PDB file of N, CA, C and O in Angstrom:
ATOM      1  N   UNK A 116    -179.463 -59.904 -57.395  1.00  0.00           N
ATOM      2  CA  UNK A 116    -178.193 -60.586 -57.327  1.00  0.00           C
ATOM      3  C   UNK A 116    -177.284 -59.941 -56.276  1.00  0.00           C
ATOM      4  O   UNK A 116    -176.833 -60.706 -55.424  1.00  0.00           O
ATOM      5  N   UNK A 117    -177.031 -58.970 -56.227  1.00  0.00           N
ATOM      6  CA  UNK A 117    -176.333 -58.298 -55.161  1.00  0.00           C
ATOM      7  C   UNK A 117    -176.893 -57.545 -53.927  1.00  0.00           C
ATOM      8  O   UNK A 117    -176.409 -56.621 -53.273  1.00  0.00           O
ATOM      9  N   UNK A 118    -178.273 -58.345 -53.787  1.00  0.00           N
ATOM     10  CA  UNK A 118    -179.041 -57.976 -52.216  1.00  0.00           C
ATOM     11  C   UNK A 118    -178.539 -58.896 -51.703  1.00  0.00           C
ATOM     12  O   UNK A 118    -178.833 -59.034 -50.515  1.00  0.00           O
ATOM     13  N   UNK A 119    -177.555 -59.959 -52.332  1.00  0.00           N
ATOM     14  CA  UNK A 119    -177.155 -61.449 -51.517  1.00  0.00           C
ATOM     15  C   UNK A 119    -175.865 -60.716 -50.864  1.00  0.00           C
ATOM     16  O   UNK A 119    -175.475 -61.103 -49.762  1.00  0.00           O
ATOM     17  N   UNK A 120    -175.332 -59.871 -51.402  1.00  0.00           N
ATOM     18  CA  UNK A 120    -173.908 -59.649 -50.537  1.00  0.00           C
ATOM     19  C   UNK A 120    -173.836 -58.917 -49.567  1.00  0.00           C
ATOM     20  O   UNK A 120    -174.469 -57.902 -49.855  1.00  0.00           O
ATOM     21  N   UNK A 121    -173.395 -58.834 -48.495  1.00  0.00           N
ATOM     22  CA  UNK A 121    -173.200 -57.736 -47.784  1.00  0.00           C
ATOM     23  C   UNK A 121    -172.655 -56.143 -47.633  1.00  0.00           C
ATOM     24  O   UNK A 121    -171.475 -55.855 -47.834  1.00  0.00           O
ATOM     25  N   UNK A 122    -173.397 -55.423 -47.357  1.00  0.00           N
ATOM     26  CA  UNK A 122    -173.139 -53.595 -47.539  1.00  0.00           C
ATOM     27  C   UNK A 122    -171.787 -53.568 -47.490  1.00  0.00           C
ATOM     28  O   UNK A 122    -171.169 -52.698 -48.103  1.00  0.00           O
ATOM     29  N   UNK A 123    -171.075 -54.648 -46.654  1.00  0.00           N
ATOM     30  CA  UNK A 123    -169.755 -54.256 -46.347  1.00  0.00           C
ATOM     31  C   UNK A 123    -168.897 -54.706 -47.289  1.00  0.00           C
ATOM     32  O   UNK A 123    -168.005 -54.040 -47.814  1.00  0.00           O
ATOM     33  N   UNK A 124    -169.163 -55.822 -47.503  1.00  0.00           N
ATOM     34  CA  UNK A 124    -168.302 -56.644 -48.389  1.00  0.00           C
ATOM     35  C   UNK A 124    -168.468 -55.451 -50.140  1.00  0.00           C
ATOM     36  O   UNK A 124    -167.390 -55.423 -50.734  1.00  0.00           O
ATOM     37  N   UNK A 125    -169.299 -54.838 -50.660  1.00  0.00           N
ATOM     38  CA  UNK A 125    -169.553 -54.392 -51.772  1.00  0.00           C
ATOM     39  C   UNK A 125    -168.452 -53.414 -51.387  1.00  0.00           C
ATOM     40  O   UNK A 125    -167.451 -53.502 -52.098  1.00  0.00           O
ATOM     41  N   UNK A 126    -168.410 -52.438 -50.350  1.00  0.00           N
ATOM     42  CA  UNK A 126    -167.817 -50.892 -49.999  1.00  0.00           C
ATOM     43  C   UNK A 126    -166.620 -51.358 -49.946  1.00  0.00           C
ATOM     44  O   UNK A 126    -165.928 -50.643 -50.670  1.00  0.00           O
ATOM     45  N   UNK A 127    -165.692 -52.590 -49.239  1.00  0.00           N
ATOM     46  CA  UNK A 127    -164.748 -53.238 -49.770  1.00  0.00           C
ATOM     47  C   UNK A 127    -164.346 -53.146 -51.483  1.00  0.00           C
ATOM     48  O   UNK A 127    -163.756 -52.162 -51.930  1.00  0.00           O
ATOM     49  N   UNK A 128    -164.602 -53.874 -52.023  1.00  0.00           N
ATOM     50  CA  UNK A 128    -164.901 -54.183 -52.933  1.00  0.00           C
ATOM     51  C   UNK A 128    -165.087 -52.833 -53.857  1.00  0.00           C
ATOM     52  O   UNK A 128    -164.483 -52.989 -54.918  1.00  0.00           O
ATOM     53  N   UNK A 129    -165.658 -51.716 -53.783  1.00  0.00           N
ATOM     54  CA  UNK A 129    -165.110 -50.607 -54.055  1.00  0.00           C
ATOM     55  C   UNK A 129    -164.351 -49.742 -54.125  1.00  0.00           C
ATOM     56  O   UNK A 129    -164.101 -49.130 -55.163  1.00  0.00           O
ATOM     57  N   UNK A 130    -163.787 -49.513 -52.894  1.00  0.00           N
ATOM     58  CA  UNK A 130    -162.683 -48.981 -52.031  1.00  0.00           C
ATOM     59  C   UNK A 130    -161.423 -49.410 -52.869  1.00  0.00           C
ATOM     60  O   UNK A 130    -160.688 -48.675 -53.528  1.00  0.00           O
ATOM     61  N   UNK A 131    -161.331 -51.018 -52.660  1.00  0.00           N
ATOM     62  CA  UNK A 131    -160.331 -51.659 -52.896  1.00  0.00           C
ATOM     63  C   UNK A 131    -160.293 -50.917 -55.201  1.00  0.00           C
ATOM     64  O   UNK A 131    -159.240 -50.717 -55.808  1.00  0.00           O
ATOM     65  N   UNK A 132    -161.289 -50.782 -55.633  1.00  0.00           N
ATOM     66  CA  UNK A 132    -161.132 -50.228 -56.934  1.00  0.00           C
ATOM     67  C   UNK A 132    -160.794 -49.130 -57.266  1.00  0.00           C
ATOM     68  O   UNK A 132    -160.348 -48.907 -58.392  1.00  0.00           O
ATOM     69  N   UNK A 133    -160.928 -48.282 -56.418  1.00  0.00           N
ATOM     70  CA  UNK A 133    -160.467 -47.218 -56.270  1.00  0.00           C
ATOM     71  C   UNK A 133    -159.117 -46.629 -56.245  1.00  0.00           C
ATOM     72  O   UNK A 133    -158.686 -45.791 -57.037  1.00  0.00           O
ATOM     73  N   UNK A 134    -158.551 -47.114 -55.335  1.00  0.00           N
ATOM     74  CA  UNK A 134    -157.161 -47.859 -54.564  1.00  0.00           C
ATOM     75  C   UNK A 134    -156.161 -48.181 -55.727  1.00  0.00           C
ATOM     76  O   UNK A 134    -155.212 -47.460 -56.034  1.00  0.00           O
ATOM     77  N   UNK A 135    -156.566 -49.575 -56.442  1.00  0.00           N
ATOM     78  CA  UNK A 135    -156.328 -50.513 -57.208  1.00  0.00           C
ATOM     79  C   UNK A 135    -155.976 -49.883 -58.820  1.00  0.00           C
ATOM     80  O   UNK A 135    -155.028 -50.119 -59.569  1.00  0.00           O
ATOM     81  N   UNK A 136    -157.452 -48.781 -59.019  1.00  0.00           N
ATOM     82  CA  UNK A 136    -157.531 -48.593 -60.449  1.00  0.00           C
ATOM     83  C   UNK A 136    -155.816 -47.603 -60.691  1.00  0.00           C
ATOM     84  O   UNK A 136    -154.929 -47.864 -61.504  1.00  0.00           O
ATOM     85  N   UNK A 137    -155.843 -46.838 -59.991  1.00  0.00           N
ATOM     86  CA  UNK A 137    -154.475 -45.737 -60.165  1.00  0.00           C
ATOM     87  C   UNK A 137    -153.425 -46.623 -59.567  1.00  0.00           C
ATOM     88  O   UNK A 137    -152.547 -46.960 -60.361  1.00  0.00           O
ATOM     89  N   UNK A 138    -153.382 -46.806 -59.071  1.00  0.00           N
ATOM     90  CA  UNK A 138    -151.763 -47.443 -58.697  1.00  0.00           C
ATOM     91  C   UNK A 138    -151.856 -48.382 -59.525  1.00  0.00           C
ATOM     92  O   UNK A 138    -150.931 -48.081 -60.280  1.00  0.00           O
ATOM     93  N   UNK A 139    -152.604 -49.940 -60.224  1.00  0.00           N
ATOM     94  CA  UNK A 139    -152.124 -51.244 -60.610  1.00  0.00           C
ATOM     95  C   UNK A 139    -151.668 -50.131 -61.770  1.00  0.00           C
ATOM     96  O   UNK A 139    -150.636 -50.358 -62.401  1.00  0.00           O
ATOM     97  N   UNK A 140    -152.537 -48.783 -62.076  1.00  0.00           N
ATOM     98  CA  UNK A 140    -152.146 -48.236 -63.600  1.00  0.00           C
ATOM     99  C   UNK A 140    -150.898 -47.864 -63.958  1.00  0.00           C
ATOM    100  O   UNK A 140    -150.245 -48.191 -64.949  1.00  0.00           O
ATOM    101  N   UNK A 141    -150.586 -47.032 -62.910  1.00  0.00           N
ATOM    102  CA  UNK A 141    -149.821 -46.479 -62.902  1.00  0.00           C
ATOM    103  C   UNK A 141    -147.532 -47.107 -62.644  1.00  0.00           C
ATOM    104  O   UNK A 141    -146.462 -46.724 -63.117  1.00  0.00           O
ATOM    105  N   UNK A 142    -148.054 -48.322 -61.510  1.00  0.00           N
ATOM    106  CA  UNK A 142    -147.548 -49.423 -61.084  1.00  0.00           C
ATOM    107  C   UNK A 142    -147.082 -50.356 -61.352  1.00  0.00           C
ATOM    108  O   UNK A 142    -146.163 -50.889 -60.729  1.00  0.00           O
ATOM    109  N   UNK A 143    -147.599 -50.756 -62.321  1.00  0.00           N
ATOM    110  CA  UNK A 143    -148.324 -52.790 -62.658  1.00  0.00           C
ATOM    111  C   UNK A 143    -147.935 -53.415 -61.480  1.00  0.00           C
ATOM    112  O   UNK A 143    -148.400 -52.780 -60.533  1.00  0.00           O
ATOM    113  N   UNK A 144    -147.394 -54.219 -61.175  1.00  0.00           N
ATOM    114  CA  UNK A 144    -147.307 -54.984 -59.892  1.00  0.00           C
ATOM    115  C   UNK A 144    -146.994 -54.597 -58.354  1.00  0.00           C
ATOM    116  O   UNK A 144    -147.305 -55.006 -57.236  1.00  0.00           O
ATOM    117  N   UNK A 145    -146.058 -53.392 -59.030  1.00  0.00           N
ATOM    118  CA  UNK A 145    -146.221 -52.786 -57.246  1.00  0.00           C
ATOM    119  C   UNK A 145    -147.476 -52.008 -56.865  1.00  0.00           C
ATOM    120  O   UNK A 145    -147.775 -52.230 -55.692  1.00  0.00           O
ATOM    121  N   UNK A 146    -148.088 -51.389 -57.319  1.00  0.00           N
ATOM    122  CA  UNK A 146    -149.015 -51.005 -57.425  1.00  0.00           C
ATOM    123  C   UNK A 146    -149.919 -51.763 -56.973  1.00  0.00           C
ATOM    124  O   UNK A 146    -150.744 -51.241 -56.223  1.00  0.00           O
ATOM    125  N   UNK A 147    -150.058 -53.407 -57.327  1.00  0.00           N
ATOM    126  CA  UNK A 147    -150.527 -54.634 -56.379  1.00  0.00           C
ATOM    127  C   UNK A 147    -150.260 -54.910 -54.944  1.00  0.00           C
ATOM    128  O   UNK A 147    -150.859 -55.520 -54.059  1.00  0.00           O
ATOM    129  N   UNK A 148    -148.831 -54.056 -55.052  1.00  0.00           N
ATOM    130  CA  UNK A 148    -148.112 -54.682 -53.451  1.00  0.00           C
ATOM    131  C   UNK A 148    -148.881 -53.325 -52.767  1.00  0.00           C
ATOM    132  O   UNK A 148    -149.648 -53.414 -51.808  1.00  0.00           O
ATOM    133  N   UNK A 149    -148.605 -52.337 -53.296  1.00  0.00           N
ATOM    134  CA  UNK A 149    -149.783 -50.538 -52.496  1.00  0.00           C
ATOM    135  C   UNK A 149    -150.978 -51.063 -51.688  1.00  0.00           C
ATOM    136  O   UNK A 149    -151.215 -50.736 -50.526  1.00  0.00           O
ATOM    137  N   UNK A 150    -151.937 -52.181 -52.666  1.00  0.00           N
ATOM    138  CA  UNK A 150    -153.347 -52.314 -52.043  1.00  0.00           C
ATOM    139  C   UNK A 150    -152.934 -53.020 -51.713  1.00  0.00           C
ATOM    140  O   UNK A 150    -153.379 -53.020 -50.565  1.00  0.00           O
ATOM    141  N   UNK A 151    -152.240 -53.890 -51.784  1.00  0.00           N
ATOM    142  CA  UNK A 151    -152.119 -55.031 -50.681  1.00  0.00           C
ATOM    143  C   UNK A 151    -151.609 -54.227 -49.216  1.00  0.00           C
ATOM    144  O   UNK A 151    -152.178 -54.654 -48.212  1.00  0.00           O
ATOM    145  N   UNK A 152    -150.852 -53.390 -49.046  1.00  0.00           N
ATOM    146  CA  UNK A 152    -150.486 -52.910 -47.924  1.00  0.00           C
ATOM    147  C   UNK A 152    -151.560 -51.877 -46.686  1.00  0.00           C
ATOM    148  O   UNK A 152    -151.720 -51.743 -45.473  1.00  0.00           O
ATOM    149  N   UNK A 153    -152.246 -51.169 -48.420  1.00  0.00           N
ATOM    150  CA  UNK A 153    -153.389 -50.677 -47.354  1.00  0.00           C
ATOM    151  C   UNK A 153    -154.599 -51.318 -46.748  1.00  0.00           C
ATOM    152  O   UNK A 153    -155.264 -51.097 -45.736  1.00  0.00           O
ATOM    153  N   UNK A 154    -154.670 -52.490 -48.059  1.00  0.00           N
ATOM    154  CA  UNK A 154    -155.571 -53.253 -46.978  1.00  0.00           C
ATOM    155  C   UNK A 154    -155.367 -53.967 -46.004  1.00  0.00           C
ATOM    156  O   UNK A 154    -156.379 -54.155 -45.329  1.00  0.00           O
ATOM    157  N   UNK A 155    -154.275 -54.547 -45.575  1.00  0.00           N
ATOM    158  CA  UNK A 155    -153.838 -54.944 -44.288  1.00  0.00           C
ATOM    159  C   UNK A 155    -154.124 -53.572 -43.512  1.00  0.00           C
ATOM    160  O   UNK A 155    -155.056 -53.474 -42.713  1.00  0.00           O
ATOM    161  N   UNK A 156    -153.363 -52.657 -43.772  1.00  0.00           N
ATOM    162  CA  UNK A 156    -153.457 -51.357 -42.549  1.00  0.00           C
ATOM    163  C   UNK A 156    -154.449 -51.431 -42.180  1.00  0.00           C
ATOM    164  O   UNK A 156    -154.734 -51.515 -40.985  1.00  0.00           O
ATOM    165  N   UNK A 157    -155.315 -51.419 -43.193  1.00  0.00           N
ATOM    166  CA  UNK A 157    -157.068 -50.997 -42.854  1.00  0.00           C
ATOM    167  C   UNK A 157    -157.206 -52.452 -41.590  1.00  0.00           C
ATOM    168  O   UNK A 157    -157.546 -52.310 -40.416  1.00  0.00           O
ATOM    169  N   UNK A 158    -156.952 -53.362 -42.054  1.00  0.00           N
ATOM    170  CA  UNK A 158    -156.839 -54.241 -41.434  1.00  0.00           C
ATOM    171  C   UNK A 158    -157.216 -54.486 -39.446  1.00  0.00           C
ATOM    172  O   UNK A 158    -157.899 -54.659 -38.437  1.00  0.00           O
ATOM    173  N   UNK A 159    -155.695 -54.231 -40.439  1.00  0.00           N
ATOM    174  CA  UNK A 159    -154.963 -54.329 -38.784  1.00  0.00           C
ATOM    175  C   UNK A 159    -154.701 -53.284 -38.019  1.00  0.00           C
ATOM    176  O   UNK A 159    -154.797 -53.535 -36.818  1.00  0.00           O
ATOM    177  N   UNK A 160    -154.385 -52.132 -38.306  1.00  0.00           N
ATOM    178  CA  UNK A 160    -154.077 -51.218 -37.665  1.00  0.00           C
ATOM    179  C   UNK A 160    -155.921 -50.182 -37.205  1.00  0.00           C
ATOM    180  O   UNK A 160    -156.203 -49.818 -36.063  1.00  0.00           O
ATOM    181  N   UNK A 161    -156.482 -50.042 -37.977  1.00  0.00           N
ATOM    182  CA  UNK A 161    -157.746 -49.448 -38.178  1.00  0.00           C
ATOM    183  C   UNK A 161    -158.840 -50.308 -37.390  1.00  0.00           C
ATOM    184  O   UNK A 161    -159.580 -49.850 -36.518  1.00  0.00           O
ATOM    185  N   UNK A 162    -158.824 -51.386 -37.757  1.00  0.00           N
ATOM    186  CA  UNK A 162    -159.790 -52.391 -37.339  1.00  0.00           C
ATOM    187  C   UNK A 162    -159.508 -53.008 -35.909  1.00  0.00           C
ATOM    188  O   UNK A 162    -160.363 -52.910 -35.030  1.00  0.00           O
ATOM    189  N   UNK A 163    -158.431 -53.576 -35.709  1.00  0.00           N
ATOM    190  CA  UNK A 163    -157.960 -54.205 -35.037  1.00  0.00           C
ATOM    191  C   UNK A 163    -156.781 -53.605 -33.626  1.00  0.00           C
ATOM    192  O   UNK A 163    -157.177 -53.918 -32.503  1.00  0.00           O
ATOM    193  N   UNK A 164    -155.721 -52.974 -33.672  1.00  0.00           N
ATOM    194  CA  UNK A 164    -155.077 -51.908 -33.075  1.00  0.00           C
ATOM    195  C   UNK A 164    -156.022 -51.290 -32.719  1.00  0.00           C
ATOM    196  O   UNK A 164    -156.615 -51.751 -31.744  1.00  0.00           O
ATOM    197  N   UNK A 165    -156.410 -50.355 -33.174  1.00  0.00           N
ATOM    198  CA  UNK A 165    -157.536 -49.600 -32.802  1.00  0.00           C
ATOM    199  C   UNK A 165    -158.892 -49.573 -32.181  1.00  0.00           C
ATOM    200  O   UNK A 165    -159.486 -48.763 -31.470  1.00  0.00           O
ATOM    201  N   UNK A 166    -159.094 -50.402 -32.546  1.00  0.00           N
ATOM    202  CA  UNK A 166    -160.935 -51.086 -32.320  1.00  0.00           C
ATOM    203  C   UNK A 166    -161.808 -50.370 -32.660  1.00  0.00           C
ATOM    204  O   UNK A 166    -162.787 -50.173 -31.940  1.00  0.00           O
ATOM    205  N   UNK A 167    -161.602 -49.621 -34.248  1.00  0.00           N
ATOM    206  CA  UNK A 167    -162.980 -48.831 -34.651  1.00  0.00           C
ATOM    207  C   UNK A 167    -163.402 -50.048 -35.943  1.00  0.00           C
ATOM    208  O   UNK A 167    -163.741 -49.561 -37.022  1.00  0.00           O
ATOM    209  N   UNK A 168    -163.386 -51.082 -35.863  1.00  0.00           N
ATOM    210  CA  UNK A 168    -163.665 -51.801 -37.005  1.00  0.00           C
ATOM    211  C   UNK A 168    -163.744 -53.402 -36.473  1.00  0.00           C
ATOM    212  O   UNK A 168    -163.125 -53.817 -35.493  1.00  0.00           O
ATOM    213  N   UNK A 169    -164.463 -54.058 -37.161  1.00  0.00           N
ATOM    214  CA  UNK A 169    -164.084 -55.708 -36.909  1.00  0.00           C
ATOM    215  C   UNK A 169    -163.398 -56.180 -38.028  1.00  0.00           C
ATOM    216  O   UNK A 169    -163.811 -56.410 -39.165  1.00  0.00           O
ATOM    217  N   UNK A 170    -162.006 -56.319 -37.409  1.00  0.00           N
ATOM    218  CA  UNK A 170    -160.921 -56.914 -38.625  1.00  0.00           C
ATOM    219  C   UNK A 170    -161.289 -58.741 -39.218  1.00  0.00           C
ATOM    220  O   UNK A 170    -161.159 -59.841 -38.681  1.00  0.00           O
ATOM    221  N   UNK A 171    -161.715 -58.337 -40.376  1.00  0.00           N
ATOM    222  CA  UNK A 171    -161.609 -59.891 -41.210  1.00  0.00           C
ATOM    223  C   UNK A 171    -160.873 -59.756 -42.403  1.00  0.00           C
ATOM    224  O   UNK A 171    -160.556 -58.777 -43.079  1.00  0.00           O
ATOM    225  N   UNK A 172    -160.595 -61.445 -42.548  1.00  0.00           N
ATOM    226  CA  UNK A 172    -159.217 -61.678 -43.370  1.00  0.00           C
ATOM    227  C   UNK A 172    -160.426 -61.352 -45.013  1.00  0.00           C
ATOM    228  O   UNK A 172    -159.962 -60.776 -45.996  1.00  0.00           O
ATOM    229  N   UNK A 173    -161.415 -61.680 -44.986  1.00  0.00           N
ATOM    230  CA  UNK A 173    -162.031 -62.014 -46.141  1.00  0.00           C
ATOM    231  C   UNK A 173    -162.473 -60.205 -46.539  1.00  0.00           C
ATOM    232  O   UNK A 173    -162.732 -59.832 -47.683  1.00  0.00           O
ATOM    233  N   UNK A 174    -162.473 -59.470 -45.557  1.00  0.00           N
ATOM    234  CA  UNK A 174    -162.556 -58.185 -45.958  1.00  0.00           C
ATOM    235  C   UNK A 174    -161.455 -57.257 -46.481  1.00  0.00           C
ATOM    236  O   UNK A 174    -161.530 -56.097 -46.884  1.00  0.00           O
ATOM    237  N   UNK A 175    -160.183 -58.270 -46.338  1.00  0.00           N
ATOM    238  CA  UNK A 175    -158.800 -57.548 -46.656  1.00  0.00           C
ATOM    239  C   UNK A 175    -158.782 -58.761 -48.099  1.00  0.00           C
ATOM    240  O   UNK A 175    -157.889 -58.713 -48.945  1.00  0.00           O
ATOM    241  N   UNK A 176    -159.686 -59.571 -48.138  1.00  0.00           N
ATOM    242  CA  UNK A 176    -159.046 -60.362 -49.717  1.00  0.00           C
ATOM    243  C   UNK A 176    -160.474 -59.580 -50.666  1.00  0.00           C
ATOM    244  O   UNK A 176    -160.601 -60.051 -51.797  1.00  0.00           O
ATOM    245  N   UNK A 177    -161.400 -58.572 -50.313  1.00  0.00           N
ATOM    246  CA  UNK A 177    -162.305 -58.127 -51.677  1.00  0.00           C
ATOM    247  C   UNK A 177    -161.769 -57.143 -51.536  1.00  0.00           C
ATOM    248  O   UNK A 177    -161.970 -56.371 -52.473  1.00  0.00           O
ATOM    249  N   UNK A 178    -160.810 -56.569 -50.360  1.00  0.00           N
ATOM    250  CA  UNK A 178    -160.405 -55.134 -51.051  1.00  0.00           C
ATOM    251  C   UNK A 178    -159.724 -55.013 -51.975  1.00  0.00           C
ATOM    252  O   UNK A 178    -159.814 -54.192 -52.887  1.00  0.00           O
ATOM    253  N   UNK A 179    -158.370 -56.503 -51.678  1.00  0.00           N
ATOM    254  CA  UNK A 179    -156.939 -56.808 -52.589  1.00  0.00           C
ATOM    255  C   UNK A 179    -158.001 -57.188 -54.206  1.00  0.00           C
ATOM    256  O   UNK A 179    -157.959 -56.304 -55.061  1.00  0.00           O
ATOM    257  N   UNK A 180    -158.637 -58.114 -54.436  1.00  0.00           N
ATOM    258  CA  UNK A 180    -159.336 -58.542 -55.435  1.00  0.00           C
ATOM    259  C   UNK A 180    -159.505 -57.764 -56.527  1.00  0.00           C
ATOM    260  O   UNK A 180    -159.058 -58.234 -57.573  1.00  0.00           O
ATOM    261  N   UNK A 181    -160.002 -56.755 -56.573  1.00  0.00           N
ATOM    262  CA  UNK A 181    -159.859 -55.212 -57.731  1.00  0.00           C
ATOM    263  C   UNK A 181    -158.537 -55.136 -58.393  1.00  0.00           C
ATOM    264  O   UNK A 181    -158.322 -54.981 -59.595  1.00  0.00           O
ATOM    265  N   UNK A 182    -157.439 -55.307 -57.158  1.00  0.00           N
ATOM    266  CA  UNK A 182    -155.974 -54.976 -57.894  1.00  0.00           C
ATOM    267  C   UNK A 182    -155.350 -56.016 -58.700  1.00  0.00           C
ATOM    268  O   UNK A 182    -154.644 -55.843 -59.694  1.00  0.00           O
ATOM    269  N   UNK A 183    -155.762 -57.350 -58.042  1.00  0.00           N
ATOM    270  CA  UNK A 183    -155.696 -58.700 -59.148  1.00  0.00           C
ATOM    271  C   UNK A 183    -155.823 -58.627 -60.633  1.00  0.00           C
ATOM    272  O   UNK A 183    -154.988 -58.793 -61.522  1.00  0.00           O
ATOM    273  N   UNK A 184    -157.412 -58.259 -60.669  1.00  0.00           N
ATOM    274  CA  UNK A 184    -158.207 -57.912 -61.577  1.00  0.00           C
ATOM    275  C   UNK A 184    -158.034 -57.501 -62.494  1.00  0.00           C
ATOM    276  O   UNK A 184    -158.034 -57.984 -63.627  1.00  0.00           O
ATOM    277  N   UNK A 185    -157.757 -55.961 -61.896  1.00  0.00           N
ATOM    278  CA  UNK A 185    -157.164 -55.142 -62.862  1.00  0.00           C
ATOM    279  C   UNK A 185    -155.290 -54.931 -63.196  1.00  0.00           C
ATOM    280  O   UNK A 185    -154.720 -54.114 -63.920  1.00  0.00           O
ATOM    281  N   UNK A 186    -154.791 -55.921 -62.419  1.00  0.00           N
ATOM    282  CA  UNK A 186    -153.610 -56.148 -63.220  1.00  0.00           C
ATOM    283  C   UNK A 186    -153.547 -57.530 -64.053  1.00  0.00           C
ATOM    284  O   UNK A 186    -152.772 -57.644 -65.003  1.00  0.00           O
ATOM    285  N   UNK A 187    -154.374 -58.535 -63.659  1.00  0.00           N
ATOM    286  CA  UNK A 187    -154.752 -59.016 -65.043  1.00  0.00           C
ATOM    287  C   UNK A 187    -155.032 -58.733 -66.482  1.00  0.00           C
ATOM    288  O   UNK A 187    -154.573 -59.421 -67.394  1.00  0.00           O
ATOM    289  N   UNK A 188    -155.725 -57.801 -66.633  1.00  0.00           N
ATOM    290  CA  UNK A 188    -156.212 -57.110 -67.592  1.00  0.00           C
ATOM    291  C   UNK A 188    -155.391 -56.166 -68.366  1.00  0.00           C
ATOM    292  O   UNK A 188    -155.405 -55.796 -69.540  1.00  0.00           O
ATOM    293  N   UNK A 189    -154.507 -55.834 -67.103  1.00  0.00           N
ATOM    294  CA  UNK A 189    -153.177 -54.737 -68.165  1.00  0.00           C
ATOM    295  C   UNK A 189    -152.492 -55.537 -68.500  1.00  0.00           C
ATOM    296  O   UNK A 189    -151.797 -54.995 -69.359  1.00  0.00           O
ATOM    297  N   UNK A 190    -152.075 -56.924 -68.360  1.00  0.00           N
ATOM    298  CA  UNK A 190    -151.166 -57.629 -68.420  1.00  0.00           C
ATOM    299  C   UNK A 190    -151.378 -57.877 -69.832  1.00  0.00           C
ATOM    300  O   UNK A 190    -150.482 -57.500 -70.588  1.00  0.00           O
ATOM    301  N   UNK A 191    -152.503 -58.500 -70.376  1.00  0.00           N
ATOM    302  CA  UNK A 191    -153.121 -58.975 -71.411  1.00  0.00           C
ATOM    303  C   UNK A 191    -152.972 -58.130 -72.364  1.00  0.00           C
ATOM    304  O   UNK A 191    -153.471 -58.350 -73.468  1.00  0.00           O
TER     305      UNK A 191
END
């Protein structure tokens, strides 16, 4: 099931939990706005400014995705 996704998209997708798990905790919603900010940086500034990365929008929405997630879940 997950040989279908890409190496990158998963390390996203980690990163972004990482990120996500302490701040949405610590946070609740700003803590949403944190990963939302670093994943743009990563973005744009890292990827893109820079040119050590190929900046995509869909790699800045599985990083944000974790913090959704898991502020769903505290919410509840």
């Amino acid at each position: 099931m997950f040989n279908n996704i890409p190496k990158d998209k998963l390390l996203h997708f980690f990163y972004g939990a990482l990120i996500s798990f302490g701040s949405v905790g610590l946070f609740d919603v700003h803590g949403l706005w944190f990963t939302v900010f670093i994943a743009a940086a990563k973005e744009i500034i890292y990827d893109w400014y820079l040119g050590k990365g190929n900046p995509e929008f869909n790699d800045f929405v599985i990083t944000c995705l974790p913090a959704l997630m898991f502020l769903i879940i505290k919410i509840q």
